[in-house]
Amino acid sequence: MKTHSNDRYDFKAIEAKWQKRWLDNQPYRVTPEPDREKYYVLEMFPYPSGRIHMGHVRNYSIGDVIARYKRMQGFNVIHPMGWDAFGLPAENAALKHGIHPASWTYDNIAYMREQLRAMGLSYDWDRELATCDPDYYRWEQLIFLKMMAKGLAYRRETTVNWCDSCQTVLAREQVIDGCCWRCDQQVVPRTMSGWFFKITAYADELLEGLETLTGWPEKVVTMQRNWIGRSQGLACDFRIENHDQVLTIFTTRPDTIFGVTFMSVAVEHPLIEQLISGTEYESRVRDFIRKALVEKQRMALDAEPEKHGVFTGAYCLNPFNGERVPIFVADFV
C-alpha cells in the first residue's frame, strides 16, 4: 500500500541556509600552500547585462565541475570570478535608461553576483574584479604603454565587424549568422584605425608552447598554429602594369612562381581602388566586394565556403618570366 505525505521539500529555505553558510565561512577562499600543487580554473568573465541566462548557467557549471573535481584530486584550486564591464555597450545602455554608466554597470554586477551565488558555484569571491575598476585597468594601461615603448603596439587601418546599434566593434566569435550577439542587429564591415600587437615577435616562443599542450584537439592546435602564422619562404614583388605599385607575395615554393596563372587580392586590399577606379570593371568589382564582406560576417568559424573572385581588368608582371598575370579580387584571401 502506498502512502502519501503532504510535506513538501522546502528547497528555498534549505538553499538559503547553505548559501548563508557558504557566504559566512568562505569554503572556497584560497590561501597559499607551498606543499600543494596549484590549479587555476577560469571561465570567460560575463558581461554585466543585468541578468544571467541559460548560456551563463551552462558555461559556469562546466567550470565549476572542473574546479570541484580538481579539489577532490588534492589540488589547491584558484577559481575566481570577474566582470567584463568596460566598453560602449554599457555607455549606450546607460544613455538609454538615463543613468550614469557606472551606476548601471555596478547595479547589474550586484544583481548578477547574487544570481551566481544562488547557483552555489565554488568561487573565491575575495578575488572578484571588474575590468571597469581603476585599480584593475591602471595595470592594463601600464602594460600597454610598456609594449608601445618597445615597439610591440602600433596603429594601422583595418576592416572590423561593426554593430551600428551598439556602436562598437565585435570579435568574429560575437557575430552570429551575420548579426550582433548582443542586440541581434545586422553587422557591417567598417574600415577604421586600430591598435595591434606585434605577436610575430613571439612566434617561435608561441609555437614551442603549442608542443607542450597535451590532450588538446588537433583542430584547435592547428588553428592556433595558423593564427601565429610563422612560415619560411620567399617574398617576391609583382609589378602592376601601368602603375608604380607592386604586389608583394610570399611563398614557401619559389619554384612554382614560373607557373603563376593569376593573382588574387583580398576584398579589403588598399590597392583595389587604384586598379578599378574609372574602368569598365569598377561597378562589377564594387558589387562583388560588398557582397563578399557581408557574407564574411555570416560565415561560421569552421566553415569551408566556396571560393569566388572577379577580374579587376588589371595585370601584374611575373618577375621570373615577364608574363602578364591577371589580377582578381577574391573572397578567400
CSV table of C-alpha atoms in Angstrom, one decimal:
chain,number,residue,atom,x,y,z
A,1,MET,CA,0.0,0.0,0.0
A,2,LYS,CA,1.3,3.4,-0.9
A,3,THR,CA,1.3,6.3,1.5
A,4,HIS,CA,1.5,9.9,0.6
A,5,SER,CA,2.8,12.8,2.6
A,6,ASN,CA,1.6,16.3,2.5
A,7,ASP,CA,5.1,17.5,3.5
A,8,ARG,CA,6.8,19.3,0.7
A,9,TYR,CA,10.6,19.8,0.2
A,10,ASP,CA,11.2,23.4,1.2
A,11,PHE,CA,14.1,24.0,-1.2
A,12,LYS,CA,14.1,27.7,-0.7
A,13,ALA,CA,14.7,27.5,3.0
A,14,ILE,CA,17.4,24.8,2.6
A,15,GLU,CA,19.1,26.7,-0.1
A,16,ALA,CA,19.1,29.9,1.9
A,17,LYS,CA,20.6,28.1,4.9
A,18,TRP,CA,23.5,26.7,3.0
A,19,GLN,CA,24.1,29.8,0.9
A,20,LYS,CA,24.4,31.7,4.1
A,21,ARG,CA,26.8,29.1,5.5
A,22,TRP,CA,29.0,29.4,2.3
A,23,LEU,CA,28.9,33.2,2.5
A,24,ASP,CA,29.9,33.2,6.1
A,25,ASN,CA,32.6,30.5,6.0
A,26,GLN,CA,34.0,31.2,2.5
A,27,PRO,CA,35.0,27.5,2.0
A,28,TYR,CA,36.5,28.2,-1.4
A,29,ARG,CA,38.8,31.0,-0.3
A,30,VAL,CA,42.3,30.2,-1.4
A,31,THR,CA,45.4,30.6,0.7
A,32,PRO,CA,49.0,29.9,-0.3
A,33,GLU,CA,50.0,26.3,0.5
A,34,PRO,CA,53.6,25.8,-0.9
A,35,ASP,CA,53.4,22.0,-0.5
A,36,ARG,CA,50.2,21.6,-2.6
A,37,GLU,CA,50.1,21.6,-6.3
A,38,LYS,CA,48.2,24.6,-7.7
A,39,TYR,CA,45.4,24.6,-10.3
A,40,TYR,CA,43.8,27.6,-11.9
A,41,VAL,CA,40.3,27.4,-13.3
A,42,LEU,CA,38.9,30.5,-15.1
A,43,GLU,CA,35.8,30.8,-17.2
A,44,MET,CA,35.3,33.8,-19.5
A,45,PHE,CA,34.1,36.7,-17.4
A,46,PRO,CA,30.5,37.6,-18.1
A,47,TYR,CA,29.3,41.0,-19.5
A,48,PRO,CA,27.1,42.6,-16.8
A,49,SER,CA,24.0,42.9,-18.9
A,50,GLY,CA,21.8,42.6,-15.8
A,51,ARG,CA,20.5,39.1,-15.9
A,52,ILE,CA,22.1,35.7,-16.3
A,53,HIS,CA,20.6,33.2,-18.8
A,54,MET,CA,21.0,29.6,-19.6
A,55,GLY,CA,24.2,30.2,-21.5
A,56,HIS,CA,25.7,31.5,-18.3
A,57,VAL,CA,24.4,28.5,-16.4
A,58,ARG,CA,26.0,26.1,-18.9
A,59,ASN,CA,29.4,27.9,-19.1
A,60,TYR,CA,29.9,28.4,-15.4
A,61,SER,CA,28.6,25.0,-14.4
A,62,ILE,CA,31.2,23.3,-16.6
A,63,GLY,CA,34.0,25.4,-15.0
A,64,ASP,CA,32.6,24.7,-11.5
A,65,VAL,CA,32.6,20.9,-12.1
A,66,ILE,CA,36.3,21.1,-13.2
A,67,ALA,CA,37.2,23.2,-10.1
A,68,ARG,CA,35.5,20.8,-7.7
A,69,TYR,CA,37.0,17.7,-9.4
A,70,LYS,CA,40.5,19.2,-9.1
A,71,ARG,CA,39.9,20.0,-5.4
A,72,MET,CA,38.9,16.3,-4.9
A,73,GLN,CA,42.2,15.3,-6.5
A,74,GLY,CA,44.1,17.3,-3.9
A,75,PHE,CA,44.9,20.5,-5.9
A,76,ASN,CA,44.9,23.9,-4.3
A,77,VAL,CA,42.4,25.4,-6.8
A,78,ILE,CA,42.1,29.1,-7.6
A,79,HIS,CA,38.6,29.7,-9.1
A,80,PRO,CA,37.9,33.4,-9.3
A,81,MET,CA,35.0,35.4,-10.8
A,82,GLY,CA,35.1,38.8,-12.5
A,83,TRP,CA,33.1,41.1,-14.9
A,84,ASP,CA,34.0,42.1,-18.4
A,85,ALA,CA,32.4,45.5,-17.7
A,86,PHE,CA,34.1,48.1,-19.9
A,87,GLY,CA,33.1,49.5,-23.3
A,88,LEU,CA,30.4,51.3,-25.3
A,89,PRO,CA,27.6,48.8,-24.6
A,90,ALA,CA,27.5,49.9,-21.0
A,91,GLU,CA,27.5,53.6,-22.1
A,92,ASN,CA,24.8,53.1,-24.7
A,93,ALA,CA,22.6,51.2,-22.2
A,94,ALA,CA,23.1,53.9,-19.6
A,95,LEU,CA,22.1,56.6,-22.1
A,96,LYS,CA,19.0,54.7,-23.0
A,97,HIS,CA,17.9,54.4,-19.3
A,98,GLY,CA,19.0,57.9,-18.4
A,99,ILE,CA,21.5,56.9,-15.7
A,100,HIS,CA,25.3,57.1,-15.2
A,101,PRO,CA,27.2,54.2,-16.9
A,102,ALA,CA,28.9,53.4,-13.6
A,103,SER,CA,25.6,53.1,-11.8
A,104,TRP,CA,24.1,50.9,-14.5
A,105,THR,CA,27.2,48.6,-14.6
A,106,TYR,CA,27.6,48.2,-10.8
A,107,ASP,CA,23.9,47.6,-10.2
A,108,ASN,CA,23.9,44.9,-12.8
A,109,ILE,CA,27.0,43.3,-11.3
A,110,ALA,CA,25.4,43.3,-7.9
A,111,TYR,CA,22.3,41.6,-9.2
A,112,MET,CA,24.2,39.0,-11.3
A,113,ARG,CA,26.5,38.3,-8.4
A,114,GLU,CA,23.5,37.2,-6.3
A,115,GLN,CA,22.2,35.1,-9.1
A,116,LEU,CA,25.6,33.3,-9.5
A,117,ARG,CA,25.8,32.8,-5.7
A,118,ALA,CA,22.3,31.3,-5.7
A,119,MET,CA,23.7,28.7,-8.1
A,120,GLY,CA,26.2,27.6,-5.4
A,121,LEU,CA,29.2,27.9,-7.6
A,122,SER,CA,32.5,27.4,-5.9
A,123,TYR,CA,34.2,30.8,-6.5
A,124,ASP,CA,36.7,32.6,-4.3
A,125,TRP,CA,34.7,35.8,-4.2
A,126,ASP,CA,37.6,37.6,-2.4
A,127,ARG,CA,39.3,37.6,-5.8
A,128,GLU,CA,36.4,39.2,-7.7
A,129,LEU,CA,37.2,42.0,-10.1
A,130,ALA,CA,35.6,44.2,-12.7
A,131,THR,CA,37.5,45.5,-15.7
A,132,CYS,CA,36.0,49.0,-15.3
A,133,ASP,CA,37.6,49.4,-11.9
A,134,PRO,CA,40.5,51.9,-12.0
A,135,ASP,CA,42.5,49.6,-9.7
A,136,TYR,CA,42.3,47.0,-12.4
A,137,TYR,CA,42.7,48.8,-15.7
A,138,ARG,CA,45.6,51.0,-14.5
A,139,TRP,CA,47.7,47.9,-14.8
A,140,GLU,CA,46.4,47.2,-18.3
A,141,GLN,CA,47.3,50.8,-19.2
A,142,LEU,CA,50.8,50.4,-17.8
A,143,ILE,CA,51.4,47.1,-19.7
A,144,PHE,CA,50.1,48.7,-22.9
A,145,LEU,CA,52.4,51.7,-22.5
A,146,LYS,CA,55.4,49.5,-21.9
A,147,MET,CA,54.6,47.4,-25.0
A,148,MET,CA,54.2,50.6,-27.1
A,149,ALA,CA,57.6,51.9,-25.8
A,150,LYS,CA,59.1,48.6,-27.0
A,151,GLY,CA,57.5,48.9,-30.4
A,152,LEU,CA,55.2,46.0,-29.8
A,153,ALA,CA,52.0,48.0,-30.1
A,154,TYR,CA,51.2,50.0,-33.2
A,155,ARG,CA,48.3,51.5,-35.2
A,156,ARG,CA,47.1,50.7,-38.7
A,157,GLU,CA,43.9,50.7,-40.8
A,158,THR,CA,41.9,47.5,-40.7
A,159,THR,CA,38.4,46.2,-41.5
A,160,VAL,CA,36.3,45.4,-38.5
A,161,ASN,CA,33.0,43.9,-37.6
A,162,TRP,CA,30.8,46.9,-36.7
A,163,CYS,CA,27.5,46.9,-34.9
A,164,ASP,CA,25.8,50.2,-35.6
A,165,SER,CA,23.2,49.7,-32.8
A,166,CYS,CA,25.8,49.1,-30.1
A,167,GLN,CA,28.3,51.5,-31.7
A,168,THR,CA,31.1,49.1,-31.1
A,169,VAL,CA,33.5,46.6,-32.8
A,170,LEU,CA,32.8,42.9,-32.4
A,171,ALA,CA,35.1,40.0,-32.4
A,172,ARG,CA,34.4,37.3,-35.0
A,173,GLU,CA,33.1,35.0,-32.3
A,174,GLN,CA,30.5,37.6,-31.4
A,175,VAL,CA,28.9,37.7,-34.9
A,176,ILE,CA,26.1,35.1,-35.0
A,177,ASP,CA,24.7,34.5,-38.5
A,178,GLY,CA,25.8,38.0,-39.5
A,179,CYS,CA,24.2,39.6,-36.5
A,180,CYS,CA,25.4,41.1,-33.2
A,181,TRP,CA,25.3,38.5,-30.4
A,182,ARG,CA,24.0,41.2,-28.0
A,183,CYS,CA,21.3,43.1,-29.9
A,184,ASP,CA,20.7,40.8,-32.9
A,185,GLN,CA,21.3,43.7,-35.4
A,186,GLN,CA,23.0,43.2,-38.8
A,187,VAL,CA,26.8,43.5,-38.5
A,188,VAL,CA,28.5,45.5,-41.2
A,189,PRO,CA,32.2,45.8,-42.2
A,190,ARG,CA,33.9,49.1,-41.5
A,191,THR,CA,37.4,50.3,-42.1
A,192,MET,CA,38.9,52.1,-39.2
A,193,SER,CA,42.2,52.7,-37.4
A,194,GLY,CA,43.0,50.3,-34.6
A,195,TRP,CA,45.7,49.2,-32.3
A,196,PHE,CA,47.6,45.9,-32.9
A,197,PHE,CA,50.2,43.9,-31.0
A,198,LYS,CA,53.3,42.6,-32.8
A,199,ILE,CA,52.8,39.0,-31.9
A,200,THR,CA,55.1,37.9,-34.6
A,201,ALA,CA,57.9,38.9,-32.3
A,202,TYR,CA,56.8,35.9,-30.1
A,203,ALA,CA,56.1,33.5,-32.9
A,204,ASP,CA,58.9,31.0,-32.0
A,205,GLU,CA,58.0,31.0,-28.3
A,206,LEU,CA,54.3,30.6,-29.0
A,207,LEU,CA,54.9,27.7,-31.4
A,208,GLU,CA,57.1,26.0,-28.8
A,209,GLY,CA,54.4,26.4,-26.3
A,210,LEU,CA,51.9,24.6,-28.5
A,211,GLU,CA,54.1,21.5,-28.3
A,212,THR,CA,53.6,21.3,-24.6
A,213,LEU,CA,49.8,21.1,-24.8
A,214,THR,CA,48.6,17.6,-24.1
A,215,GLY,CA,45.0,16.4,-24.6
A,216,TRP,CA,44.1,19.4,-26.8
A,217,PRO,CA,42.1,18.7,-30.0
A,218,GLU,CA,44.4,18.7,-33.0
A,219,LYS,CA,42.0,21.0,-34.8
A,220,VAL,CA,42.4,23.7,-32.1
A,221,VAL,CA,46.2,23.4,-32.1
A,222,THR,CA,46.3,23.7,-35.9
A,223,MET,CA,44.1,26.8,-35.7
A,224,GLN,CA,46.4,28.3,-33.2
A,225,ARG,CA,49.5,27.4,-35.3
A,226,ASN,CA,47.9,29.0,-38.4
A,227,TRP,CA,46.9,32.1,-36.3
A,228,ILE,CA,50.5,32.5,-35.2
A,229,GLY,CA,51.4,32.3,-38.9
A,230,ARG,CA,55.1,31.6,-38.8
A,231,SER,CA,56.4,30.3,-42.1
A,232,GLN,CA,59.7,30.2,-44.0
A,233,GLY,CA,59.8,31.1,-47.7
A,234,LEU,CA,60.4,33.9,-50.2
A,235,ALA,CA,58.9,37.4,-50.6
A,236,CYS,CA,58.6,38.4,-54.3
A,237,ASP,CA,57.4,41.6,-56.0
A,238,PHE,CA,55.0,41.6,-58.9
A,239,ARG,CA,54.9,45.0,-60.6
A,240,ILE,CA,51.5,46.2,-61.6
A,241,GLU,CA,51.2,47.0,-65.3
A,242,ASN,CA,50.9,50.8,-66.0
A,243,HIS,CA,51.2,51.6,-62.2
A,244,ASP,CA,54.1,52.5,-60.0
A,245,GLN,CA,52.8,49.9,-57.4
A,246,VAL,CA,53.8,46.3,-56.7
A,247,LEU,CA,52.1,43.4,-55.2
A,248,THR,CA,54.3,41.5,-52.8
A,249,ILE,CA,53.6,37.8,-52.4
A,250,PHE,CA,55.0,35.3,-50.0
A,251,THR,CA,55.6,31.6,-51.0
A,252,THR,CA,57.1,28.6,-49.5
A,253,ARG,CA,57.6,27.2,-53.0
A,254,PRO,CA,59.6,29.8,-55.1
A,255,ASP,CA,59.9,27.2,-57.9
A,256,THR,CA,56.2,27.5,-58.6
A,257,ILE,CA,56.3,31.2,-59.4
A,258,PHE,CA,57.2,30.3,-63.1
A,259,GLY,CA,53.7,28.8,-63.4
A,260,VAL,CA,51.6,31.6,-61.9
A,261,THR,CA,48.3,31.9,-63.8
A,262,PHE,CA,46.5,34.7,-61.9
A,263,MET,CA,46.9,36.9,-58.8
A,264,SER,CA,44.3,37.2,-56.1
A,265,VAL,CA,44.0,40.1,-53.6
A,266,ALA,CA,41.7,40.3,-50.6
A,267,VAL,CA,38.5,42.3,-50.8
A,268,GLU,CA,40.0,44.7,-48.2
A,269,HIS,CA,43.2,45.4,-50.2
A,270,PRO,CA,44.0,49.1,-50.3
A,271,LEU,CA,45.2,49.0,-54.0
A,272,ILE,CA,41.9,47.9,-55.3
A,273,GLU,CA,40.6,51.4,-55.5
A,274,GLN,CA,43.5,52.4,-57.8
A,275,LEU,CA,43.1,49.4,-60.0
A,276,ILE,CA,39.3,49.8,-60.8
A,277,SER,CA,38.6,53.5,-60.4
A,278,GLY,CA,37.1,54.8,-63.7
A,279,THR,CA,37.3,51.5,-65.5
A,280,GLU,CA,34.6,49.3,-67.0
A,281,TYR,CA,35.2,46.8,-64.2
A,282,GLU,CA,34.5,49.2,-61.4
A,283,SER,CA,30.8,48.6,-60.8
A,284,ARG,CA,31.2,44.8,-61.0
A,285,VAL,CA,34.1,44.7,-58.6
A,286,ARG,CA,32.5,47.0,-56.1
A,287,ASP,CA,29.3,44.9,-56.1
A,288,PHE,CA,31.4,41.7,-55.5
A,289,ILE,CA,33.3,43.3,-52.6
A,290,ARG,CA,30.1,44.5,-51.0
A,291,LYS,CA,28.5,41.0,-51.1
A,292,ALA,CA,31.7,39.3,-50.1
A,293,LEU,CA,32.1,41.4,-47.0
A,294,VAL,CA,28.5,40.8,-45.9
A,295,GLU,CA,29.0,37.0,-46.5
A,296,LYS,CA,32.2,37.1,-44.5
A,297,GLN,CA,30.3,38.2,-41.4
A,298,ARG,CA,27.9,35.3,-41.8
A,299,MET,CA,30.5,32.6,-42.3
A,300,ALA,CA,31.0,30.2,-39.4
A,301,LEU,CA,34.5,30.0,-37.9
A,302,ASP,CA,34.9,26.4,-39.1
A,303,ALA,CA,33.1,26.7,-42.4
A,304,GLU,CA,34.7,26.0,-45.7
A,305,PRO,CA,32.8,28.1,-48.2
A,306,GLU,CA,33.1,28.1,-52.0
A,307,LYS,CA,35.8,30.3,-53.4
A,308,HIS,CA,34.8,33.2,-55.7
A,309,GLY,CA,36.6,36.0,-57.5
A,310,VAL,CA,36.2,38.8,-60.0
A,311,PHE,CA,38.6,40.2,-62.6
A,312,THR,CA,39.7,43.8,-61.9
A,313,GLY,CA,40.8,44.4,-65.5
A,314,ALA,CA,44.4,45.0,-64.3
A,315,TYR,CA,47.5,42.9,-64.8
A,316,CYS,CA,50.8,42.4,-63.0
A,317,LEU,CA,54.1,41.1,-64.4
A,318,ASN,CA,55.7,37.8,-63.4
A,319,PRO,CA,59.2,38.8,-62.2
A,320,PHE,CA,60.7,35.5,-63.3
A,321,ASN,CA,59.5,35.4,-67.0
A,322,GLY,CA,57.8,38.7,-67.6
A,323,GLU,CA,54.4,37.2,-68.4
A,324,ARG,CA,51.2,39.2,-67.8
A,325,VAL,CA,49.2,37.9,-64.8
A,326,PRO,CA,45.5,38.9,-64.4
A,327,ILE,CA,44.6,40.4,-61.0
A,328,PHE,CA,41.4,39.2,-59.3
A,329,VAL,CA,39.6,40.3,-56.2
A,330,ALA,CA,38.8,37.1,-54.2
A,331,ASP,CA,36.9,36.2,-51.1
A,332,PHE,CA,39.3,33.5,-49.9
A,333,VAL,CA,42.5,35.7,-49.5
